PDB file of C-alpha atoms in Angstrom:
ATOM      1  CA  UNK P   1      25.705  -1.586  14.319  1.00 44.00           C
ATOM      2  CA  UNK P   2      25.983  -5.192  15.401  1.00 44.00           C
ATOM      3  CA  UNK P   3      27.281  -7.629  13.356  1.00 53.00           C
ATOM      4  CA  UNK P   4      27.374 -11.002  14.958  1.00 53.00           C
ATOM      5  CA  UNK P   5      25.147 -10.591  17.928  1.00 52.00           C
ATOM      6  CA  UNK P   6      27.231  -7.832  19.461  1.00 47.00           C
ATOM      7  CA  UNK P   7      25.644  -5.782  22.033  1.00 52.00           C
ATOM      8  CA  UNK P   8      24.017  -2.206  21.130  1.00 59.00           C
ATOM      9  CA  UNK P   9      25.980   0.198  23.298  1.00 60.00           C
ATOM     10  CA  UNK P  10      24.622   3.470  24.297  1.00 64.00           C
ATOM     11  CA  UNK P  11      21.698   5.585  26.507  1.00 73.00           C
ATOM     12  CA  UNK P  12      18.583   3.265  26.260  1.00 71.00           C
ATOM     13  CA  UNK P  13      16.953   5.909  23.595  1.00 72.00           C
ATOM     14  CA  UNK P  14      20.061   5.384  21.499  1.00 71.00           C
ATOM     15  CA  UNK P  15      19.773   1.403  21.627  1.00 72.00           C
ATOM     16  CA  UNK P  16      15.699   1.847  20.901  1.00 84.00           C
ATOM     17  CA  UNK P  17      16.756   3.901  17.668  1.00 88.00           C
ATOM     18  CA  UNK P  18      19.433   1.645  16.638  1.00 87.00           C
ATOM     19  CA  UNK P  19      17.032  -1.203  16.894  1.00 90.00           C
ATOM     20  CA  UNK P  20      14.763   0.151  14.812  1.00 93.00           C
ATOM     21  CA  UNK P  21      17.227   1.384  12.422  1.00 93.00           C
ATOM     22  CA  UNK P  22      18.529  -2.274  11.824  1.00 94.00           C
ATOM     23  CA  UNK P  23      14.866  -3.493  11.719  1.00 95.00           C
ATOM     24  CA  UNK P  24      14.496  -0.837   9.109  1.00 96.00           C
ATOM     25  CA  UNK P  25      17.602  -2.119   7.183  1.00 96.00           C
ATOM     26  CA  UNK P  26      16.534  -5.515   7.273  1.00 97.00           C
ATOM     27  CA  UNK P  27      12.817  -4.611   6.060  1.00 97.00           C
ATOM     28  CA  UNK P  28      14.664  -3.082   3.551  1.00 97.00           C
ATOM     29  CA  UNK P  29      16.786  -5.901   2.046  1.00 97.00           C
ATOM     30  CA  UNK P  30      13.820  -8.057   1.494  1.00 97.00           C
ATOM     31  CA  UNK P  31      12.728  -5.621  -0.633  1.00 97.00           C
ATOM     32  CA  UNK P  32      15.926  -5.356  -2.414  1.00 96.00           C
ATOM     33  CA  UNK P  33      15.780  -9.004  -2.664  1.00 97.00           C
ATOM     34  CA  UNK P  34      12.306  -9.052  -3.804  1.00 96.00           C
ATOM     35  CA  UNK P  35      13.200  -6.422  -6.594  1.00 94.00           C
ATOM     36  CA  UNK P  36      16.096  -8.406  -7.582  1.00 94.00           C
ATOM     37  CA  UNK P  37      14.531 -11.908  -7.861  1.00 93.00           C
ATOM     38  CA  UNK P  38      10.976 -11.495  -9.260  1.00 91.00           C
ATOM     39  CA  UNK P  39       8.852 -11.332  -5.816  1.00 94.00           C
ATOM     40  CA  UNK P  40       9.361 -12.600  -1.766  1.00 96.00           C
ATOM     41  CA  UNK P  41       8.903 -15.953  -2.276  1.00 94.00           C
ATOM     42  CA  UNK P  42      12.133 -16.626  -2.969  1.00 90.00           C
ATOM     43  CA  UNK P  43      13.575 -14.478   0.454  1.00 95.00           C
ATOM     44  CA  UNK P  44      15.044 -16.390   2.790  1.00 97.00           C
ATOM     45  CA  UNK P  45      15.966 -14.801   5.988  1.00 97.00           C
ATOM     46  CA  UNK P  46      19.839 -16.265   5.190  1.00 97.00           C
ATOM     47  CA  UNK P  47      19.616 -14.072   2.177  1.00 97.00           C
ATOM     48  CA  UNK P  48      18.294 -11.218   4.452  1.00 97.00           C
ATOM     49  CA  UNK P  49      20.802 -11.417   6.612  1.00 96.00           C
ATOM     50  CA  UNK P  50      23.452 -12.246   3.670  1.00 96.00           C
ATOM     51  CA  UNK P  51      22.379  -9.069   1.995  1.00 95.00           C
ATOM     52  CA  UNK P  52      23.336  -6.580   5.095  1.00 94.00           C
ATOM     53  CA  UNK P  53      26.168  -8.420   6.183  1.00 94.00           C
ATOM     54  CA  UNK P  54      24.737  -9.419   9.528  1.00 92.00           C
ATOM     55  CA  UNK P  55      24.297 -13.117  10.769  1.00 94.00           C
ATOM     56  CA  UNK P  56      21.070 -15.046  10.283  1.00 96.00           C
ATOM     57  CA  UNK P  57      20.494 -15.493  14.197  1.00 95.00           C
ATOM     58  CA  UNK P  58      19.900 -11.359  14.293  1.00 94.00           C
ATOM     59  CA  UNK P  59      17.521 -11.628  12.071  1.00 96.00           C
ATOM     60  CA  UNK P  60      15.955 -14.166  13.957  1.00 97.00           C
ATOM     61  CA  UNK P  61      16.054 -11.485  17.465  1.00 95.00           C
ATOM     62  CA  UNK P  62      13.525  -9.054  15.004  1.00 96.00           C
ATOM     63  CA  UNK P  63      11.662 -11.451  12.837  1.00 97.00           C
ATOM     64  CA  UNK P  64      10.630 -15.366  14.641  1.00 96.00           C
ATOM     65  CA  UNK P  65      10.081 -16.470  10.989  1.00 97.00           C
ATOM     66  CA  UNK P  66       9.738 -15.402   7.640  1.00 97.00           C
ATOM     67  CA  UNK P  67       5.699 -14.861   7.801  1.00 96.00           C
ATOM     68  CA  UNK P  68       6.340 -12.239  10.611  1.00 97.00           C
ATOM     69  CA  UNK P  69       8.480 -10.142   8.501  1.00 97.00           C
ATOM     70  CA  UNK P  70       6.140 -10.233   5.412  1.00 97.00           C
ATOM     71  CA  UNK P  71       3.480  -9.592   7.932  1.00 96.00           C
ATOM     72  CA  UNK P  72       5.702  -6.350   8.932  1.00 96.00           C
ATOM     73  CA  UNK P  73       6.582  -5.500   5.090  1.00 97.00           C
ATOM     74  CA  UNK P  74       2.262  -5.873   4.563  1.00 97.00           C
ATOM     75  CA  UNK P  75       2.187  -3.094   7.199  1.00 96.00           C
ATOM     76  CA  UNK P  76       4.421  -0.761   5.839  1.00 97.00           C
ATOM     77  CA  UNK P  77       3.281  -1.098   2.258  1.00 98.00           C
ATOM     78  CA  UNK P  78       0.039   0.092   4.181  1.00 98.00           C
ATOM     79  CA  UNK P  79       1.309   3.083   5.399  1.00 98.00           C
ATOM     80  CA  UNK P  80       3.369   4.253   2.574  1.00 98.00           C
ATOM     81  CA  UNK P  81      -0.049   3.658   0.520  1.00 98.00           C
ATOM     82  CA  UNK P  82      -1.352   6.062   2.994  1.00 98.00           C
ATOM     83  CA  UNK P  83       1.131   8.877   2.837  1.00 98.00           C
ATOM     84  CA  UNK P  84       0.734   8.645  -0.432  1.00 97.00           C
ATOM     85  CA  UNK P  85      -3.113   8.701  -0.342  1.00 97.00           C
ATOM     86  CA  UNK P  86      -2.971  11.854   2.288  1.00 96.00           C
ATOM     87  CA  UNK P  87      -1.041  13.612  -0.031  1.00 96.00           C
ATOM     88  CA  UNK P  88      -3.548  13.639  -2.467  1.00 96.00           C
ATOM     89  CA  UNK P  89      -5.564  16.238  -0.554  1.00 95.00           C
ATOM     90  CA  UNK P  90      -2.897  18.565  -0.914  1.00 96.00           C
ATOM     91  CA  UNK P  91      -4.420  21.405  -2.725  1.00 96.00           C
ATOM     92  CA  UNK P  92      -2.148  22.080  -5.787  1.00 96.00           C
ATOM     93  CA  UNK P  93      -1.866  18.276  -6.402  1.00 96.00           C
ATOM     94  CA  UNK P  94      -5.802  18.459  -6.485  1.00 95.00           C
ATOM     95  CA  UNK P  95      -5.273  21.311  -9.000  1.00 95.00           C
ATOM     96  CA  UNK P  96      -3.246  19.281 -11.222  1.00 95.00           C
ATOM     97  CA  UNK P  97      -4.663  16.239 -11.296  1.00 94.00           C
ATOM     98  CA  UNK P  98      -8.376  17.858 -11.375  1.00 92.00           C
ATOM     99  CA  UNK P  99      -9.591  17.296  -8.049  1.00 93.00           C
ATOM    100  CA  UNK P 100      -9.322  14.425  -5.224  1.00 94.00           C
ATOM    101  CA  UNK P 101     -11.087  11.833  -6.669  1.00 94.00           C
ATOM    102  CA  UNK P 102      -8.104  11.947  -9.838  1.00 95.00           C
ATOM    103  CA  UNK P 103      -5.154  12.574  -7.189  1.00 96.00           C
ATOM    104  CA  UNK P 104      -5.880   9.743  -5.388  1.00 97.00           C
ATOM    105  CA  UNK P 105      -6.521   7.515  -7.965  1.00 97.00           C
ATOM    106  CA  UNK P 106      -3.186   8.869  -9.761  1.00 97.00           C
ATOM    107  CA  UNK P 107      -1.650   8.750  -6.279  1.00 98.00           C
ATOM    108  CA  UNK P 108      -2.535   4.955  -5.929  1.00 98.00           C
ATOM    109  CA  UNK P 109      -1.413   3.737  -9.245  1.00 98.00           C
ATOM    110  CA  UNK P 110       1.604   5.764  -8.947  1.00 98.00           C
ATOM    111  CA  UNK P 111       2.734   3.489  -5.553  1.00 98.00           C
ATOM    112  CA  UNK P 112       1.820   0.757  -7.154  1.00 98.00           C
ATOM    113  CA  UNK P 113       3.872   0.816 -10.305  1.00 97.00           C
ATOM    114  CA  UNK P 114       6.721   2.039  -8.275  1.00 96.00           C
ATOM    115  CA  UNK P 115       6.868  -1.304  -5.985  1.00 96.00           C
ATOM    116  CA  UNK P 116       4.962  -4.104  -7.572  1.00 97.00           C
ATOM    117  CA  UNK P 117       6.232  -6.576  -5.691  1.00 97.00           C
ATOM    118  CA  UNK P 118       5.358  -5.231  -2.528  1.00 97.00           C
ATOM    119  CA  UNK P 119       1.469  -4.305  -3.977  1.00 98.00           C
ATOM    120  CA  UNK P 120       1.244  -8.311  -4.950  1.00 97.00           C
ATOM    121  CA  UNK P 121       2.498  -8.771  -1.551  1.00 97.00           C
ATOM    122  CA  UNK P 122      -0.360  -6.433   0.232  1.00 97.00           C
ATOM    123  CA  UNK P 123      -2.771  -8.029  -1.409  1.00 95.00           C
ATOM    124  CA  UNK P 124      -2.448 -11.879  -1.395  1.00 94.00           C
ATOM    125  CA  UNK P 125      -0.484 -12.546   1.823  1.00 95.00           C
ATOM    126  CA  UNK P 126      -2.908 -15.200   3.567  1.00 93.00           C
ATOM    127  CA  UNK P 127      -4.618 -14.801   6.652  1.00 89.00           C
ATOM    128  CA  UNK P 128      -4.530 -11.289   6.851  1.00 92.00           C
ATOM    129  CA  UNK P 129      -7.422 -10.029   7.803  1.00 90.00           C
ATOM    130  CA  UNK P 130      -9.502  -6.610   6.020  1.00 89.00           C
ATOM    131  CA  UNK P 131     -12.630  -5.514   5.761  1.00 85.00           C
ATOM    132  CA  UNK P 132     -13.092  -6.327   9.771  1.00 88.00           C
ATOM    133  CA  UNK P 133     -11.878  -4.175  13.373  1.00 88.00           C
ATOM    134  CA  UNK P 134      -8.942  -6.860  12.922  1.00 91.00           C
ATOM    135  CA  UNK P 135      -7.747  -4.993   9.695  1.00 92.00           C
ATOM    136  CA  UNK P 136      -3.990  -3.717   9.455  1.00 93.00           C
ATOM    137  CA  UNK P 137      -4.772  -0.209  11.033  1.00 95.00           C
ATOM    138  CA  UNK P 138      -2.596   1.368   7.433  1.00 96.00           C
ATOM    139  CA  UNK P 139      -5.193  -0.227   5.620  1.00 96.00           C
ATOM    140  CA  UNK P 140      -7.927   0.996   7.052  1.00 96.00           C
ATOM    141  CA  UNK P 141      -6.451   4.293   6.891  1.00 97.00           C
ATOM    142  CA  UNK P 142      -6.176   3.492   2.918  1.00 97.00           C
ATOM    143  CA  UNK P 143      -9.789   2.927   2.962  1.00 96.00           C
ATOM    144  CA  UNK P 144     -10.815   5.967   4.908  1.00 96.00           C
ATOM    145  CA  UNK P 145      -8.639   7.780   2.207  1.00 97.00           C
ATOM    146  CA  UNK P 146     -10.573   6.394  -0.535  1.00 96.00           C
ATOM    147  CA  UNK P 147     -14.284   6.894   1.419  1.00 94.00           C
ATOM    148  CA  UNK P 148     -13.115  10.661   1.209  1.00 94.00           C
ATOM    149  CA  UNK P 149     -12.180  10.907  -2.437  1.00 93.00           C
ATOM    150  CA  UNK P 150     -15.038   9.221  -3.644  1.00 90.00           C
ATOM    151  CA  UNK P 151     -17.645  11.142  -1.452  1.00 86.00           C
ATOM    152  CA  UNK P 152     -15.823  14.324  -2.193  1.00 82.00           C
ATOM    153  CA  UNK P 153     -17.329  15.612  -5.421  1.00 62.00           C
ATOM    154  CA  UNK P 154     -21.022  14.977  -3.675  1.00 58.00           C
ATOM    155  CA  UNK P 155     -20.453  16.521  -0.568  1.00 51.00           C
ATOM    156  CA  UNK P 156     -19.048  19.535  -3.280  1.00 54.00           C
ATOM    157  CA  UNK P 157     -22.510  19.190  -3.707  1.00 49.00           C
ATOM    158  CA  UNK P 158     -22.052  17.684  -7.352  1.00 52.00           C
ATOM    159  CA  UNK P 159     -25.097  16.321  -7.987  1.00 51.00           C
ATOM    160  CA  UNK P 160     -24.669  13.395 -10.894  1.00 52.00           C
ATOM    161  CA  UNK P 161     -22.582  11.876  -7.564  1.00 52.00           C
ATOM    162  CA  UNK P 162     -24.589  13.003  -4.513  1.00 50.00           C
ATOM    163  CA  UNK P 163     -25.700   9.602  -4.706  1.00 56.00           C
ATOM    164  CA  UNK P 164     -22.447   7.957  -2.833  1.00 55.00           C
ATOM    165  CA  UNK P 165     -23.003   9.680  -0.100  1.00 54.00           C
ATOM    166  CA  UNK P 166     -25.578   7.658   1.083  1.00 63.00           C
ATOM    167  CA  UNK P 167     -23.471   4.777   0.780  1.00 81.00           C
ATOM    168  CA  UNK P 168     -20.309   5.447   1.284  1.00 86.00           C
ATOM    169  CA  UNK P 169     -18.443   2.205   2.728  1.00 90.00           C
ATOM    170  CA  UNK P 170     -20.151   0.876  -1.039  1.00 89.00           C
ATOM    171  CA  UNK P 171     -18.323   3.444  -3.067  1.00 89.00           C
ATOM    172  CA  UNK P 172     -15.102   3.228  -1.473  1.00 92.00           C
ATOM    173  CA  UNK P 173     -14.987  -0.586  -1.796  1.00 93.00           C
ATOM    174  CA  UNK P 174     -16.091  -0.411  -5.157  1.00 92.00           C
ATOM    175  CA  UNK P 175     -13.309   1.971  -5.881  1.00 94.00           C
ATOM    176  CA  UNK P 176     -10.584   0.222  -4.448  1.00 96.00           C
ATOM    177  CA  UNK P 177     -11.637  -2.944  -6.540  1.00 96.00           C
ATOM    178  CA  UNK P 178     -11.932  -1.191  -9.940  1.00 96.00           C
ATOM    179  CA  UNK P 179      -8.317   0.661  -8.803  1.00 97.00           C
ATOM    180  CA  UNK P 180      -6.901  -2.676  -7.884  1.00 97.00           C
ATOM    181  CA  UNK P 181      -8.891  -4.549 -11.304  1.00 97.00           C
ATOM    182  CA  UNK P 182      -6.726  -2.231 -12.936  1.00 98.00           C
ATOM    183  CA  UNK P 183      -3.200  -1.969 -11.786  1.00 98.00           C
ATOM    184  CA  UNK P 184      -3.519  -5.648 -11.284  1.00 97.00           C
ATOM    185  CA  UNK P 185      -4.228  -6.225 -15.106  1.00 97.00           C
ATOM    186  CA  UNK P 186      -1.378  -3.726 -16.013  1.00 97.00           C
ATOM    187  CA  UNK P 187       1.325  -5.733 -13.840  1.00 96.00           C
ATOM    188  CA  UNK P 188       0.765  -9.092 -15.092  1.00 95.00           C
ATOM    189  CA  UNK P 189       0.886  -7.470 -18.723  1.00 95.00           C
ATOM    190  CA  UNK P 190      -2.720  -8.433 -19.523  1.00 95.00           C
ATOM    191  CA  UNK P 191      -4.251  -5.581 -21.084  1.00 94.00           C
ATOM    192  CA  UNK P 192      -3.501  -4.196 -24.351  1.00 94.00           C
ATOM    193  CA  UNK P 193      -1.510  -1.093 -24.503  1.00 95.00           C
ATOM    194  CA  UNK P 194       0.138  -1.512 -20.850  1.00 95.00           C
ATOM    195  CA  UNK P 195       0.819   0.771 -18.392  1.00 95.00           C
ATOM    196  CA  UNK P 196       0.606   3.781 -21.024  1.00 96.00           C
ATOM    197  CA  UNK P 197      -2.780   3.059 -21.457  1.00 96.00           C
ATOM    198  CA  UNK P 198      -3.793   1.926 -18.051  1.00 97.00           C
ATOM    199  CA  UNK P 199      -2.836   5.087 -16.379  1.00 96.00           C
ATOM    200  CA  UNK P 200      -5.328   6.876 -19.557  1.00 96.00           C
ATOM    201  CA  UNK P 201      -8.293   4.637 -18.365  1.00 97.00           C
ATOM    202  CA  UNK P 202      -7.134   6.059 -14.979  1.00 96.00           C
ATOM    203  CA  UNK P 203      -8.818   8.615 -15.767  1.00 94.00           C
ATOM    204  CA  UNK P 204     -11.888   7.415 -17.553  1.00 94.00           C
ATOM    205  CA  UNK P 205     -11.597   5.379 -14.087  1.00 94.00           C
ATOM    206  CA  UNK P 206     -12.413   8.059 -11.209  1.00 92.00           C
ATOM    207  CA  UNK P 207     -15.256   9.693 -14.201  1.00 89.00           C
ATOM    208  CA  UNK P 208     -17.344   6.601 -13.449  1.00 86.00           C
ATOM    209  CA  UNK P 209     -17.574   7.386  -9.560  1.00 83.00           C
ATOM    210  CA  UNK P 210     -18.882  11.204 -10.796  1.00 74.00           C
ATOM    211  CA  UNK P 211     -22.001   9.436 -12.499  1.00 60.00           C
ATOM    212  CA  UNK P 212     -25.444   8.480 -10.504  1.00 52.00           C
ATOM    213  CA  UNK P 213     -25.240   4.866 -10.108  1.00 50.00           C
ATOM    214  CA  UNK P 214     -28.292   2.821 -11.325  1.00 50.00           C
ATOM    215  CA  UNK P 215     -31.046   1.563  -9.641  1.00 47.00           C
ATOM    216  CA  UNK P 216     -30.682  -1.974  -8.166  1.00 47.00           C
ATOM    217  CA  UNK P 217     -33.482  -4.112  -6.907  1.00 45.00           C
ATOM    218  CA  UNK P 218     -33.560  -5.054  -3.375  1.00 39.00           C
TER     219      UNK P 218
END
């Protein structure tokens, strides 16, 4: 791999893998970094580059700034959410965890306690758009992941929750707010007992979506 600008020998597929290999690497560090120093604000693309032992100008041929490469590191968080999210549907993990509303609750906090700093970073980045067509296509696919779960136990035909169906967009944004309420409170320490008792009101959690919601005026 290059480490002052030097050209990436090799067929064209083996310079397209190497690319994204360093691009990879350099995604990486900033996490590293992030880890290491209490959050991204304090990445520089010098300490990037520092930090892999490349030079700053091939950072600069990946990322034109440092709001492009949070912009990337947004994305991935995304998808890793997502793998994480789809492998909640497995069905021994549904087994364990008592069904898919529970796995991908558990499956959610369970990304987010692992990476914090990235979470923070998903979700207060400015200027990126959700909620519209211009959404981060990972996040979507987070939200279609929690439209399922939440709609799972009515279209079981459970009837205290046959309810969300009818709404479902509703239930999943409803969910993700009282999952995000949650892990949010446990990271910045503000909720007594911590994360041992966060991840029991998990539970008590994902039981709320299984009871008929009340009847709001119009």
């Amino acid at each position: 791999m290059p480490r002052a600008g030097k050209r990436i020998k090799g067929t064209s597929d083996e310079r397209a893998e190497a690319r994204e290999q360093l691009r990879a690497e350099l995604l990486a560090a900033a996490r590293s970094i992030a880890a290491e120093s209490g959050g991204f604000d304090g990445i520089t693309m010098r300490s990037i580059a520092d930090h892999v032992g490349y030079t700053v100008p091939i950072v600069y041929q990946y990322f034109a700034n440092k709001r492009a490469l949070l912009v990337e590191l947004v994305d991935v968080g995304f998808t890793e959410l997502a793998h994480h999210l789809d492998r909640a549907e497995c069905p021994t993990i549904q087994e364990r965890e008592g069904g898919l509303l529970p796995a991908t609750a558990a499956a959610y906090w369970q990304f987010a306690m692992a990476d914090p700093d990235l979470y923070r970073l998903m979700h207060t980045l400015p200027e990126v758009p959700f909620g519209t067509a211009e959404a981060p296509a990972p996040a979507r696919a987070c939200f279609e992941a929690l439209r399922r779960a939440v709609t799972a136990e009515a279209a079981d035909g459970n009837p205290e929750s046959r309810e969300w169906a009818h709404d479902a967009d509703a239930a999943a944004d409803l969910l993700w707010a009282h999952l995000h309420g949650l892990v949010g409170l446990v990271l910045d320490g503000r909720i007594k007992g911590g994360g041992e008792r966060g991840r029991i009101l998990l539970g008590d959690l994902t039981r709320l979506f299984s009871q008929p919601r009340a009847p709001t005026s119009r």
